[in-house]
Short mmCIF file of C-alpha atoms in Angstrom, two decimals:
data_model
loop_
_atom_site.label_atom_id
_atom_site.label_comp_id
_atom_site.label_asym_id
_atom_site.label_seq_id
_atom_site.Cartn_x
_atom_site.Cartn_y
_atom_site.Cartn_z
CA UNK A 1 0.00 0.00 0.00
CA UNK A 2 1.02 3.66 -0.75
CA UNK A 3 1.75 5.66 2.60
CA UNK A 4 1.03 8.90 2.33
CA UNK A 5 3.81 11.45 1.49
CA UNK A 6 4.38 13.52 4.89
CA UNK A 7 5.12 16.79 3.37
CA UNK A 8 4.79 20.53 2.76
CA UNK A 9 5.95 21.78 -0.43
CA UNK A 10 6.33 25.14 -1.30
CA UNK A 11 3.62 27.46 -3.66
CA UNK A 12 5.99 26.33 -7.03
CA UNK A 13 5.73 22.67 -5.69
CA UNK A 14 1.97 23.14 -5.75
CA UNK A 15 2.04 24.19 -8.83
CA UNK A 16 3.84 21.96 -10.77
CA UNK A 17 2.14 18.73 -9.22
CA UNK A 18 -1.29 20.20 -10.16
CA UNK A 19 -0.05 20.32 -13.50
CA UNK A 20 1.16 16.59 -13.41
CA UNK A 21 -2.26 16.12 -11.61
CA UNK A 22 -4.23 17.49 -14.18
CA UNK A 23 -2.27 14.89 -16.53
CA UNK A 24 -3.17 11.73 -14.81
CA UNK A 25 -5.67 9.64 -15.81
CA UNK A 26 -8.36 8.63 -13.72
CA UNK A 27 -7.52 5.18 -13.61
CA UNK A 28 -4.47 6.13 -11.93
CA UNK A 29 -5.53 6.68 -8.62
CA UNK A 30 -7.41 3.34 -8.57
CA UNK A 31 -4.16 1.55 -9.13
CA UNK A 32 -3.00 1.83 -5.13
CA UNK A 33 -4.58 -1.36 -3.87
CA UNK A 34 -5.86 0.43 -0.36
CA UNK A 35 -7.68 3.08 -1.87
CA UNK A 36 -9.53 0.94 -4.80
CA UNK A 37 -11.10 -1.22 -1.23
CA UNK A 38 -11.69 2.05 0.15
CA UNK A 39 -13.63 3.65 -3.02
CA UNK A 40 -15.51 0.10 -3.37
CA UNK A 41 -16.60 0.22 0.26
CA UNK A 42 -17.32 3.52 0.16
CA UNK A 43 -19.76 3.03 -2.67
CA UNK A 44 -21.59 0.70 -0.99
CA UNK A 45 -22.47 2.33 1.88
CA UNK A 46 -23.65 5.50 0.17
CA UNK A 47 -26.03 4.06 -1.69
CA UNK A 48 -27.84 2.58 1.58
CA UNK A 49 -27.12 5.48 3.65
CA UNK A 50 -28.86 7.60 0.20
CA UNK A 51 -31.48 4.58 0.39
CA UNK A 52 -31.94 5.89 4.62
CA UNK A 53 -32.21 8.95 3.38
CA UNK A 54 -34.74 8.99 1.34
CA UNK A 55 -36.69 6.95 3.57
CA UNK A 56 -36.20 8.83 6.25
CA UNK A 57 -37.17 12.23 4.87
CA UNK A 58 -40.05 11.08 2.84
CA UNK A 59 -41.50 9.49 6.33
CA UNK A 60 -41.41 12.86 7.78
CA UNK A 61 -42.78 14.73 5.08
CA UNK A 62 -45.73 12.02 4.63
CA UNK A 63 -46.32 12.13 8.37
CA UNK A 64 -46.04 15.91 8.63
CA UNK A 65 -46.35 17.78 5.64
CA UNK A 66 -44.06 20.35 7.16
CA UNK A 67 -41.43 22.23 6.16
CA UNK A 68 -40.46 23.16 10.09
CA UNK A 69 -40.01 19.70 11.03
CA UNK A 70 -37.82 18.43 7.98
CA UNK A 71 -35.75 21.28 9.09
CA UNK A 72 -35.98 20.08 12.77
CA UNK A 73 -34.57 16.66 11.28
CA UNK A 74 -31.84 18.84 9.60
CA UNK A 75 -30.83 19.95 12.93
CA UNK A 76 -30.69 16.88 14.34
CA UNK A 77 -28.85 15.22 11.66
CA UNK A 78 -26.75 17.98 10.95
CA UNK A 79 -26.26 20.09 14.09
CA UNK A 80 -24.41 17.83 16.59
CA UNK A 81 -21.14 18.59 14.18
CA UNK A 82 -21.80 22.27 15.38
CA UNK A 83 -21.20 21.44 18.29
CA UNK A 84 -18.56 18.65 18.49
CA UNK A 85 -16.32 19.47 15.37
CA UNK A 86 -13.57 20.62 16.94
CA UNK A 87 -13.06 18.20 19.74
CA UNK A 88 -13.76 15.34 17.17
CA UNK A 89 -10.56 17.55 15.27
CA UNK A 90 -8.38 17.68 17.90
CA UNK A 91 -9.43 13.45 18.58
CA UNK A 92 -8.41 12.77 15.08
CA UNK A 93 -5.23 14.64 15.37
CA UNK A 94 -4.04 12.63 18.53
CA UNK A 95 -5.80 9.21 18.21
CA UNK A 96 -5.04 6.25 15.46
CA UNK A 97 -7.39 7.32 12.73
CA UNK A 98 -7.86 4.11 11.58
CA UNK A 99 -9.48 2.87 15.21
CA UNK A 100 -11.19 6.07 14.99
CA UNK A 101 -13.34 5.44 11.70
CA UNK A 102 -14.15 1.61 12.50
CA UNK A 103 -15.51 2.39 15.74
CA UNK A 104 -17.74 5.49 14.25
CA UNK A 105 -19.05 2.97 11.44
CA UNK A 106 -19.89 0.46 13.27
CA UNK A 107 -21.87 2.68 15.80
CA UNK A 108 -24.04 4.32 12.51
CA UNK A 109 -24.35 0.46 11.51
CA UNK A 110 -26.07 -0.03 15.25
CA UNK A 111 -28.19 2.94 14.69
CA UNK A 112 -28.98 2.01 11.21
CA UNK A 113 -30.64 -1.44 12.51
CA UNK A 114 -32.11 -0.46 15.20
CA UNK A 115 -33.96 2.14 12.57
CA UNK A 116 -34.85 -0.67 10.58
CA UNK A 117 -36.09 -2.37 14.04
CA UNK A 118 -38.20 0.99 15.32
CA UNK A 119 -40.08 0.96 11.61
CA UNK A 120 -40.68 -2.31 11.57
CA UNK A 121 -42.33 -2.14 14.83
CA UNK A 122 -44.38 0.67 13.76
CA UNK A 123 -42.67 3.29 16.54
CA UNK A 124 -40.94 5.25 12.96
CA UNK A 125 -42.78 8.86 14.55
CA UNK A 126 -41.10 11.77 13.90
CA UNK A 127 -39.78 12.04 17.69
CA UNK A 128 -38.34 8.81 16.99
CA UNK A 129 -36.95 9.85 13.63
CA UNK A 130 -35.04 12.96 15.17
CA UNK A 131 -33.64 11.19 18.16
CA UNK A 132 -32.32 8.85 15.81
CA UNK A 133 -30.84 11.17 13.32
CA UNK A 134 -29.20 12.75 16.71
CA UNK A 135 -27.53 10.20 18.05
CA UNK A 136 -26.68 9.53 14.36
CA UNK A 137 -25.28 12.73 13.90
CA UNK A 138 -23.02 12.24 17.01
CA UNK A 139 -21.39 9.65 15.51
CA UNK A 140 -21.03 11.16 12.31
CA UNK A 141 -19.67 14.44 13.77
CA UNK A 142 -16.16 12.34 14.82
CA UNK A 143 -16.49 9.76 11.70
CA UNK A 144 -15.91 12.38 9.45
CA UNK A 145 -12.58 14.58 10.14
CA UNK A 146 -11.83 10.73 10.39
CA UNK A 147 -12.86 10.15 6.95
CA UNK A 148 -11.62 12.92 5.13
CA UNK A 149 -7.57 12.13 6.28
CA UNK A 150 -8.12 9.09 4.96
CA UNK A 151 -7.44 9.64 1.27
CA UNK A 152 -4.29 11.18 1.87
CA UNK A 153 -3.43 8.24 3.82
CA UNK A 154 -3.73 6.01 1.05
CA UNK A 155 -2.29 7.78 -2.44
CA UNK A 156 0.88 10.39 -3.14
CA UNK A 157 0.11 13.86 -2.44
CA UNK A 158 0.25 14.50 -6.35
CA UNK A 159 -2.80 12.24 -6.58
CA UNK A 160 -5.13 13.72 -4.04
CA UNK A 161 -7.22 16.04 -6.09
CA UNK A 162 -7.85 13.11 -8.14
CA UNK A 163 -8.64 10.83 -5.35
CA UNK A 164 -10.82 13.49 -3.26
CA UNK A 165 -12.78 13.97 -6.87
CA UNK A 166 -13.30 10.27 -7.00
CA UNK A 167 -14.56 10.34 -3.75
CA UNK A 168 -16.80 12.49 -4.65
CA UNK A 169 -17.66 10.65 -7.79
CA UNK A 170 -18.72 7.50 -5.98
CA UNK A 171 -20.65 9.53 -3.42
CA UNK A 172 -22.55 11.20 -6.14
CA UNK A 173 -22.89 7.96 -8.05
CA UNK A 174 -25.00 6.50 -4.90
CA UNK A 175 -27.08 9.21 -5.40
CA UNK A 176 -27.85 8.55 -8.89
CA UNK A 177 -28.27 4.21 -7.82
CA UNK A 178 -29.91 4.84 -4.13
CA UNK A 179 -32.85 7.48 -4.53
CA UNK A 180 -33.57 5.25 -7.69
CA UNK A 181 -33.46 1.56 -5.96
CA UNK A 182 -34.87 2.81 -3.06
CA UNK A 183 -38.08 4.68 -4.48
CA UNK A 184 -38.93 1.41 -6.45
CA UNK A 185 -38.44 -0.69 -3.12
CA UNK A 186 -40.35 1.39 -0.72
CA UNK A 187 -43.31 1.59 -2.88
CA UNK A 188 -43.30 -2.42 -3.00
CA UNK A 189 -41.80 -3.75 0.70
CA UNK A 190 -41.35 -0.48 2.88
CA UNK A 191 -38.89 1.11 4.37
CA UNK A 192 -37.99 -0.90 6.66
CA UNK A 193 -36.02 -3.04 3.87
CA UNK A 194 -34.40 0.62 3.00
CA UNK A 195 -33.40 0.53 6.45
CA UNK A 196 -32.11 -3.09 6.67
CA UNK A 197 -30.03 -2.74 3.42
CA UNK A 198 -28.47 0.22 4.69
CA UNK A 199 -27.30 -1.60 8.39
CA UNK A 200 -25.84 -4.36 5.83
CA UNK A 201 -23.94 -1.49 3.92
CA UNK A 202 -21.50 -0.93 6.22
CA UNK A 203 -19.87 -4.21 6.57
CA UNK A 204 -18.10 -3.27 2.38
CA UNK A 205 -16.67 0.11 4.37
CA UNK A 206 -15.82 -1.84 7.42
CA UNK A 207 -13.39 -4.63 5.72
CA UNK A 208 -11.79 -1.68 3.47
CA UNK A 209 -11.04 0.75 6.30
CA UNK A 210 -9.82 -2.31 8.24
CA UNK A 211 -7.50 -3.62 5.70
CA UNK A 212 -5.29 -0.32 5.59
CA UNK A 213 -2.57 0.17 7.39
CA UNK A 214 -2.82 1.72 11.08
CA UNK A 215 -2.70 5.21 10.82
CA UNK A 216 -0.57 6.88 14.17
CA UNK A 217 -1.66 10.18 15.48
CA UNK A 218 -0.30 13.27 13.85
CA UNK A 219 0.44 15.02 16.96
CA UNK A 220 2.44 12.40 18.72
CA UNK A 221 4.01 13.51 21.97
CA UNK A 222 2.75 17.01 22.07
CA UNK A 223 0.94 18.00 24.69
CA UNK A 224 -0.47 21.50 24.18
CA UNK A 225 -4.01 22.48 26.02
CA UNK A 226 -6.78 21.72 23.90
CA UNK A 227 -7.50 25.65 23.46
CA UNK A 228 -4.03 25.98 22.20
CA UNK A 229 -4.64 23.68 19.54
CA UNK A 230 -7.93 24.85 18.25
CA UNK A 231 -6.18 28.88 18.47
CA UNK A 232 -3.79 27.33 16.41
CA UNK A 233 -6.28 26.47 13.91
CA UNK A 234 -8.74 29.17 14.22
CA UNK A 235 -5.58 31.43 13.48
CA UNK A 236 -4.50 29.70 10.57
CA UNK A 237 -7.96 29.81 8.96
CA UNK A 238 -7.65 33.31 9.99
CA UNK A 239 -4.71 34.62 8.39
CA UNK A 240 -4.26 32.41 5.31
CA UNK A 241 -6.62 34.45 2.73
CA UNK A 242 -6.88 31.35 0.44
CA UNK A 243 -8.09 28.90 2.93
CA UNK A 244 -10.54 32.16 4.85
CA UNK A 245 -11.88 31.98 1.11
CA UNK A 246 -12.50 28.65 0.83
CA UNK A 247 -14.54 28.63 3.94
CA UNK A 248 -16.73 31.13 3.10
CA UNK A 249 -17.41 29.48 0.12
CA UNK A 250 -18.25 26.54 1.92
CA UNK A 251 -20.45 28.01 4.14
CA UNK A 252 -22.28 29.97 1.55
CA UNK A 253 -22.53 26.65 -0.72
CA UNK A 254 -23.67 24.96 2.37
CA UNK A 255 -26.15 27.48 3.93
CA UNK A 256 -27.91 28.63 0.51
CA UNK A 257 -28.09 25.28 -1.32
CA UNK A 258 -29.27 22.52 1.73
CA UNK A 259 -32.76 23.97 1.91
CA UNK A 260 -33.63 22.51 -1.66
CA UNK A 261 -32.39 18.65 -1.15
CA UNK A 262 -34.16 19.07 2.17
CA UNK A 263 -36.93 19.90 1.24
CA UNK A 264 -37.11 18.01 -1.51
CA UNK A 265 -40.10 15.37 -0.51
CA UNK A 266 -42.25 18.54 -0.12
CA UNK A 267 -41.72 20.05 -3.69
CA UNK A 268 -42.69 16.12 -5.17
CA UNK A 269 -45.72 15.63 -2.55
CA UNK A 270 -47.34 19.74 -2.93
CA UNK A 271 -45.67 21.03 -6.09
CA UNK A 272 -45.85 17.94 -8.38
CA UNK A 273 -48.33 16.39 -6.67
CA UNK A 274 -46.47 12.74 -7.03
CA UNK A 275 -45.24 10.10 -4.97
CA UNK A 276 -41.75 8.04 -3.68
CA UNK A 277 -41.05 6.85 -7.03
CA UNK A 278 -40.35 10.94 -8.44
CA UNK A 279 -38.38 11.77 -4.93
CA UNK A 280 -36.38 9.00 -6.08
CA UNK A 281 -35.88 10.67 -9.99
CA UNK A 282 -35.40 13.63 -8.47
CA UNK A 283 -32.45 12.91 -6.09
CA UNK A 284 -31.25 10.83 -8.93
CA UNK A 285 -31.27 13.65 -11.22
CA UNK A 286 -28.99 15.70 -8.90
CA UNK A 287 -26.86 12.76 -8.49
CA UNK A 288 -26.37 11.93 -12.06
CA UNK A 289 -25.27 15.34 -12.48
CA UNK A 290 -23.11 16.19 -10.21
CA UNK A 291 -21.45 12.30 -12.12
CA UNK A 292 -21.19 13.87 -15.33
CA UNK A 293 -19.74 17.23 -13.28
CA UNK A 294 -17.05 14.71 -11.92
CA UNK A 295 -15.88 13.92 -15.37
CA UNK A 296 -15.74 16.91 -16.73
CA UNK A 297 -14.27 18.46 -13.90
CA UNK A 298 -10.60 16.57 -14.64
CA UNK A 299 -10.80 17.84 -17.85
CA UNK A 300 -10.59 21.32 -17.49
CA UNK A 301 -7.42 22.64 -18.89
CA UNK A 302 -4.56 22.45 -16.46
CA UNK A 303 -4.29 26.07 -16.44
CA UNK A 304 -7.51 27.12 -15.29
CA UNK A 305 -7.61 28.10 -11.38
CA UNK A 306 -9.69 27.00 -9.13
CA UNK A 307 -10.11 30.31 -7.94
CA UNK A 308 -11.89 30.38 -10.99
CA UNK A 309 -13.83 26.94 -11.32
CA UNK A 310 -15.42 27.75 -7.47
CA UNK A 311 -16.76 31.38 -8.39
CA UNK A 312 -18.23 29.80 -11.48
CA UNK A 313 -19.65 26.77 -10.17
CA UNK A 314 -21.35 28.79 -7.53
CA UNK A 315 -22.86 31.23 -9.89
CA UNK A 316 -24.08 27.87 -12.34
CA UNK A 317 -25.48 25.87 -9.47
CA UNK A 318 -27.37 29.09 -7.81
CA UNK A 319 -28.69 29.94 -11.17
CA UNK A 320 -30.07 26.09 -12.26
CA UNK A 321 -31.69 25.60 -8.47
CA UNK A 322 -33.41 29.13 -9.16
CA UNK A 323 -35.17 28.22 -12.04
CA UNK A 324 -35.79 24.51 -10.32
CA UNK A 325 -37.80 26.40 -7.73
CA UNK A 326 -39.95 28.58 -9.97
CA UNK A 327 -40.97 24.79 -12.13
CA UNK A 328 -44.23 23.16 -11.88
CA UNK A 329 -43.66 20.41 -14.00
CA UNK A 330 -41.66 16.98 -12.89
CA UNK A 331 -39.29 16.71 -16.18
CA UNK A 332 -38.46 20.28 -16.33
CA UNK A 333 -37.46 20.14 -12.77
CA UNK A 334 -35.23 17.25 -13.43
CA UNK A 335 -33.32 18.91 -16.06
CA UNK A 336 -32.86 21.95 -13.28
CA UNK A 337 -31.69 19.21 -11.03
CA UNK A 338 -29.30 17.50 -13.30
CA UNK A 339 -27.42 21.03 -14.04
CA UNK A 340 -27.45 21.78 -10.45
CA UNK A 341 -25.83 18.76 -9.60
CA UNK A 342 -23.34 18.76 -12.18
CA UNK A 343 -21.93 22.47 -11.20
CA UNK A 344 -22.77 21.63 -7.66
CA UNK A 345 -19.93 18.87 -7.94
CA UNK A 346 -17.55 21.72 -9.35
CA UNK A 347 -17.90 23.78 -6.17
CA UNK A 348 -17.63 21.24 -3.50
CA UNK A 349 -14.66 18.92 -5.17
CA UNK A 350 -12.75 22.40 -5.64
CA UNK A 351 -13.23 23.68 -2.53
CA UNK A 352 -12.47 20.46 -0.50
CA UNK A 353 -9.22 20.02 -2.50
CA UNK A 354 -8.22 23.11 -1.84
CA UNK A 355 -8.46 23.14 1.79
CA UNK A 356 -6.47 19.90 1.86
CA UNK A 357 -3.65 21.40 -0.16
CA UNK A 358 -3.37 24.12 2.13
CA UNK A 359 -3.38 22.45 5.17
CA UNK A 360 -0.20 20.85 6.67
CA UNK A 361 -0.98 17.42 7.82
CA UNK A 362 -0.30 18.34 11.21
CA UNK A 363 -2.97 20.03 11.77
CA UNK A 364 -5.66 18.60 8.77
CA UNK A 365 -7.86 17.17 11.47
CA UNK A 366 -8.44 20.44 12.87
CA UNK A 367 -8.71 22.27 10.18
CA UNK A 368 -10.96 19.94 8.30
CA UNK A 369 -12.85 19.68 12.17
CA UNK A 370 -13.58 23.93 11.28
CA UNK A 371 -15.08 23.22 7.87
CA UNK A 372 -16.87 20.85 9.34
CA UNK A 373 -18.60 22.65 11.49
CA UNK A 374 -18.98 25.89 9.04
CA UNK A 375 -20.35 23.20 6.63
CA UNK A 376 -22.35 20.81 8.59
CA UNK A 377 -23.53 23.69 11.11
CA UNK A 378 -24.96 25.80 8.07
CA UNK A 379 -27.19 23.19 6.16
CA UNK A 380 -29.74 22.75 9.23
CA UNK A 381 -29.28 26.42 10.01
CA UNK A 382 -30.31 27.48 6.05
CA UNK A 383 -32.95 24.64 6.03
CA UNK A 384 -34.79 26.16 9.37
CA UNK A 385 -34.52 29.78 8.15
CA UNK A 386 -35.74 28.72 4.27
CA UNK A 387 -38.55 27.06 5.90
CA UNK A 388 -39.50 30.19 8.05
CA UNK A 389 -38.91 32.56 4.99
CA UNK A 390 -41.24 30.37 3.14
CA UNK A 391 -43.94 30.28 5.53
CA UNK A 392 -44.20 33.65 5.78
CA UNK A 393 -44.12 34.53 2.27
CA UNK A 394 -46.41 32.06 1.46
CA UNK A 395 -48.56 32.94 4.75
CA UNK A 396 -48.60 36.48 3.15
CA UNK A 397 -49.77 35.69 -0.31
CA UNK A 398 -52.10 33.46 1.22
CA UNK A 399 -50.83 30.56 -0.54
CA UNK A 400 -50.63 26.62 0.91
CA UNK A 401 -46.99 24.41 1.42
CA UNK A 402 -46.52 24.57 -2.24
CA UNK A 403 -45.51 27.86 -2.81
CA UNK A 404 -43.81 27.61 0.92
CA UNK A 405 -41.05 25.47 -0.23
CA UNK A 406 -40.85 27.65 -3.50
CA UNK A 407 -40.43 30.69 -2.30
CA UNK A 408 -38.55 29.50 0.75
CA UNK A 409 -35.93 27.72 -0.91
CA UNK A 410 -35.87 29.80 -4.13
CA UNK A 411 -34.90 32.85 -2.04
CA UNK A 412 -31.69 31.08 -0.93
CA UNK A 413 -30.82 29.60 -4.52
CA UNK A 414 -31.47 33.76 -5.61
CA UNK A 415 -28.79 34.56 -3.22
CA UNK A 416 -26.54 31.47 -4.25
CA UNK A 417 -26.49 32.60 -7.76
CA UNK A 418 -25.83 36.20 -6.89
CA UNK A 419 -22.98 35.89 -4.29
CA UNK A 420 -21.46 33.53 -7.13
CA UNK A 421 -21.14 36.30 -9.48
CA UNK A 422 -19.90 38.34 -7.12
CA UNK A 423 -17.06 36.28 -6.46
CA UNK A 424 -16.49 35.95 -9.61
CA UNK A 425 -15.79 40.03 -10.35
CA UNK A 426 -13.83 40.10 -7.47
CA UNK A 427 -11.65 36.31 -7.30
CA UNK A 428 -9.30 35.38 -4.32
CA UNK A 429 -6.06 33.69 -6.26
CA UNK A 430 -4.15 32.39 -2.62
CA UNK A 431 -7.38 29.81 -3.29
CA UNK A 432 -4.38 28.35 -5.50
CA UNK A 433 -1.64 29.47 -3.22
CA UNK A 434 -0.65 32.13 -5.93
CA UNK A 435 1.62 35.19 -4.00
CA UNK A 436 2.24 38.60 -5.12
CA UNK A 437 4.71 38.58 -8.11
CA UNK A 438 3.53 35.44 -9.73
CA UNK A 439 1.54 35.05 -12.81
CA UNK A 440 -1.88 35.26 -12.51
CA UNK A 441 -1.94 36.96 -9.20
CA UNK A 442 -3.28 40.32 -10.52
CA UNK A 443 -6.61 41.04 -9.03
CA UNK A 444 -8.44 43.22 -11.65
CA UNK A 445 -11.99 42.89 -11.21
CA UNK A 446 -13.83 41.70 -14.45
CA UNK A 447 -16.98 39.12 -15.08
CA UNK A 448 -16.00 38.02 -18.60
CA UNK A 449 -12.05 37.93 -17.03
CA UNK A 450 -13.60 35.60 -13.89
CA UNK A 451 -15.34 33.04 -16.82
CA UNK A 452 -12.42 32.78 -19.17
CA UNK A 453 -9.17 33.12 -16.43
CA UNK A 454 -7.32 34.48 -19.68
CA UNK A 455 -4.58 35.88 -17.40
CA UNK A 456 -4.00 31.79 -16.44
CA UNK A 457 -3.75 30.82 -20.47
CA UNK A 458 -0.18 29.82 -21.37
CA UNK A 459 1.70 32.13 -23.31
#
C-alpha cells in the first residue's frame, strides 16, 4: 500500500504537481490497492445510507407535511457537528485514525438497525426519527474529520485532487443508484427493507477501512491544552486568505443550497403532486449530475484556477436551483436538477481540495474539524430559516406548502447565484496558493475575465 507522502511543499511545488495532476488519468488513482477497497466500500455504503435517506425524509414529510419539522430533522442530523467538530478535530489529530473510523461505522451500523427495528415495529414517529438522526449525527460528527484524512493516507500527495474527486464521484454515483433503488423498493416492501439494506452497507466500508494500514496520530508527543490547539487552527484559517476563502465558500454553498435537497419530498408531494417513485428521480437527477460534473471536472485545462472553477460553479449551481424552484412540471425540474448537480460537484470537489492542499498534515484534522462545522452547522441552520422565509411569504400571499417550499428555498438559490457572481468580479487567487509577483496573481476585477481566467492561459 502507498503511505502517504508527509510533506509541505512550497507554492511552485503546488504548482507543478497540479499540473502533473491534471495529466493523470483517472484510472491512476485506482491503481493503489488500499484506496480501490476504500472507493468500493465507500460506494456501498452510500447508496444505503442515500437509500436511509430517502426513507427517512419522505416518512417525515408524509407524516407531517411540514417544512419546520424536515428542518428540525436537519438539525438533528446535521447540528451535533456544530457542536462537536472541533473536539472530534483535535481526537483525530491525537488518536489512530484508523481505530477512529471503524468504531464510528460500526456505531451508525447499530443505529442504522435499530432504525430498521423501530419501523418495523411501527414506533418510525417523527420524535423517533429525530432522536435517531441525533444520536446519528453524534457519531457522524467524529467519523468524518476521520474520513476525510483518509485519502491522503492512502495515495501520493500529487494524486489527491484526483482521489478526493473520486470520492466524490462515488458519493454522487450512490445518489444517482440509491434514490432510484430505493423509491422502487419502498413503494413495494417499505422502508424498513431501505433501512435493513443500509445496516448491511456498512460491513463493504468496514473490511476496506480495516485492511489499511494503522494510521498513528499526527500530533504524537505534544501536549499543548486543547484551546491551544484549536487557536492554532482558528488562526491559521484566519490569516491564510486562500483557505478564509474557501470557507466562506463553503459556508455559503452549504447554507444557501441545503434547503432545496431538504426539502425536496415537499416540492414532489405539494408542487408535483407525485409520490416516492419521483423523490427518487429527483435525487437521482442531482446525483447523475453532479457524475457527469465529476468527469468533466478533470478535464478542465490544467491552467484554469480553481479560484476560478469555485466562483463559477457557484454562480451555475445558484442559477439552475433558481429556475428549479420557480418549475411546476416533474421533467423540467429534473433537467434543473441535473445542471445543479453537475456544477454543484464543481464547487464542492474544488473547494475540498483546496483546503487539503493548504493544510499541513499536522494540523488537517483540525482544520478539516472547522469546515466541518462551518459546513455541517450551516445546512440545518439554512434549512430552518428557508422554511421560516417560506412560511411567511407564502402565509402572506395566502398561498398553501406549495408555494412555501418555492419561495422558501428559491430565495436562498437567488442569493446562491448572486454571491457567485460576485465572487467571480472580485476572485481570491491564494485559493491556489498564488503570491504577489507570480503570474496570474493580478486582481483586476472583471466578469467576462472571472469566466475565461485568460490571465491563467499559457503564453
Amino acid at each position: 500500500m502507498v503511505q502517504h507522502l508527509q510533506v509541505d511543499p512550497s507554492a511552485s511545488q503546488v504548482g507543478m504537481e497540479l499540473d502533473d495532476v491534471s495529466r493523470l488519468p483517472w484510472r491512476g488513482v485506482m491503481r493503489h490497492v488500499g484506496f480501490r477497497r476504500v472507493w468500493l466500500g465507500a460506494m456501498g455504503s452510500s447508496i444505503g445510507t442515500w437509500m436511509e435517506g430517502v426513507g427517512v425524509q419522505w416518512l417525515m414529510a408524509e407524516q407531517t407535511s411540514s417544512t419546520l419539522m424536515l428542518g428540525a430533522l436537519a438539525v438533528a442530523q446535521l447540528g451535533p457537528m456544530l457542536i462537536l467538530g472541533l473536539p472530534a478535530g483535535l481526537l483525530v489529530d491525537w488518536v489512530d485514525r484508523r481505530k477512529m473510523l471503524m468504531i464510528t461505522q460500526v456505531a451508525m451500523m447499530a443505529i442504522a438497525a435499530l432504525l430498521a427495528v423501530a419501523h418495523a415495529m411501527g414506533w418510525a414517529t417523527p420524535p423517533v426519527l429525530i432522536g435517531l438522526g441525533l444520536v446519528n449525527g453524534v457519531a457522524m460528527a467524529f467519523n468524518t474529520p476521520a474520513w476525510q484524512t483518509l485519502s491522503p493516507r492512502l495515495v501520493p500527495r500529487e494524486e489527491l485532487p484526483q482521489a478526493i474527486a473520486l470520492m466524490g464521484m462515488q458519493f454522487n454515483l450512490a445518489r444517482v443508484a440509491g434514490p432510484a433503488l430505493a423509491g422502487v423498493l419502498m413503494a413495494r416492501w417499505g422502508a424498513t427493507l431501505l433501512f435493513t439494506l443500509n445496516a448491511l452497507s456498512f460491513v463493504g466500508v468496514l473490511w476496506a477501512v480495516g485492511s489499511t494500514a494503522p494510521a498513528p496520530p499526527a500530533r504524537a508527543g505534544v501536549a499543548h491544552a486543547p484551546w491551544r490547539e484549536v487557536g492554532e487552527a482558528l488562526r491559521f484559517v484566519r490569516d491564510h486568505v486562500g483557505v478564509r476563502q474557501v470557507m466562506l465558500g463553503l459556508l455559503l454553498l452549504s447554507m444557501l443550497a441545503a434547503p432545496l435537497q431538504r426539502m425536496l419530498p415537499l416540492f414532489v408531494s405539494e408542487v408535483y403532486h407525485a409520490e416516492e417513485a419521483t423523490y427518487g428521480v429527483m435525487l437521482s437527477a442531482i446525483g447523475g449530475g453532479a457524475v457527469l460534473g465529476g468527469l468533466t471536472l478533470g478535464r478542465l485545462p490544467s491552467w484554469y484556477p480553481r479560484h476560478h472553477i469555485i466562483p463559477v460553479a457557484l454562480t451555475m449551481s445558484g442559477t439552475a436551483m433558481t429556475l428549479y424552484c420557480a418549475a411546476t412540471e416533474p421533467g423540467w425540474a429534473a433537467a434543473c436538477l441535473l445542471v445543479s448537480g453537475f456544477f454543484w460537484i464543481w464547487a464542492f470537489s474544488s473547494l475540498m481540495t483546496s483546503v487539503q492542499l493548504l493544510t499541513p498534515d499536522a494540523m488537517r484534522g483540525r482544520v478539516l474539524a472547522l469546515f466541518n462545522m462551518a459546513m455541517f452547522g450551516a445546512m440545518p441552520v439554512g434549512s430552518v430559516l428557508s422554511a421560516v422565509l417560506g412560511d411567511w411569504l407564502a402565509a402572506a400571499l395566502g398561498g398553501g406548502p406549495g408555494l412555501a417550499v418555492q419561495l422558501g428555498v428559491g430565495v436562498f438559490t437567488l442569493i446562491l447565484m448572486l454571491v457567485g457572481a460576485v465572487l467571480l468580479v472580485w476572485r481570491t487567487p491564494e485559493i491556489d496558493d498564488l503570491k504577489p509577483g507570480e503570474r496570474g496573481y493580478a486582481r483586476r476585477p472583471g466578469l467576462w475575465a472571472g469566466i475565461t481566467a485568460a490571465g491563467h492561459r499559457p503564453v
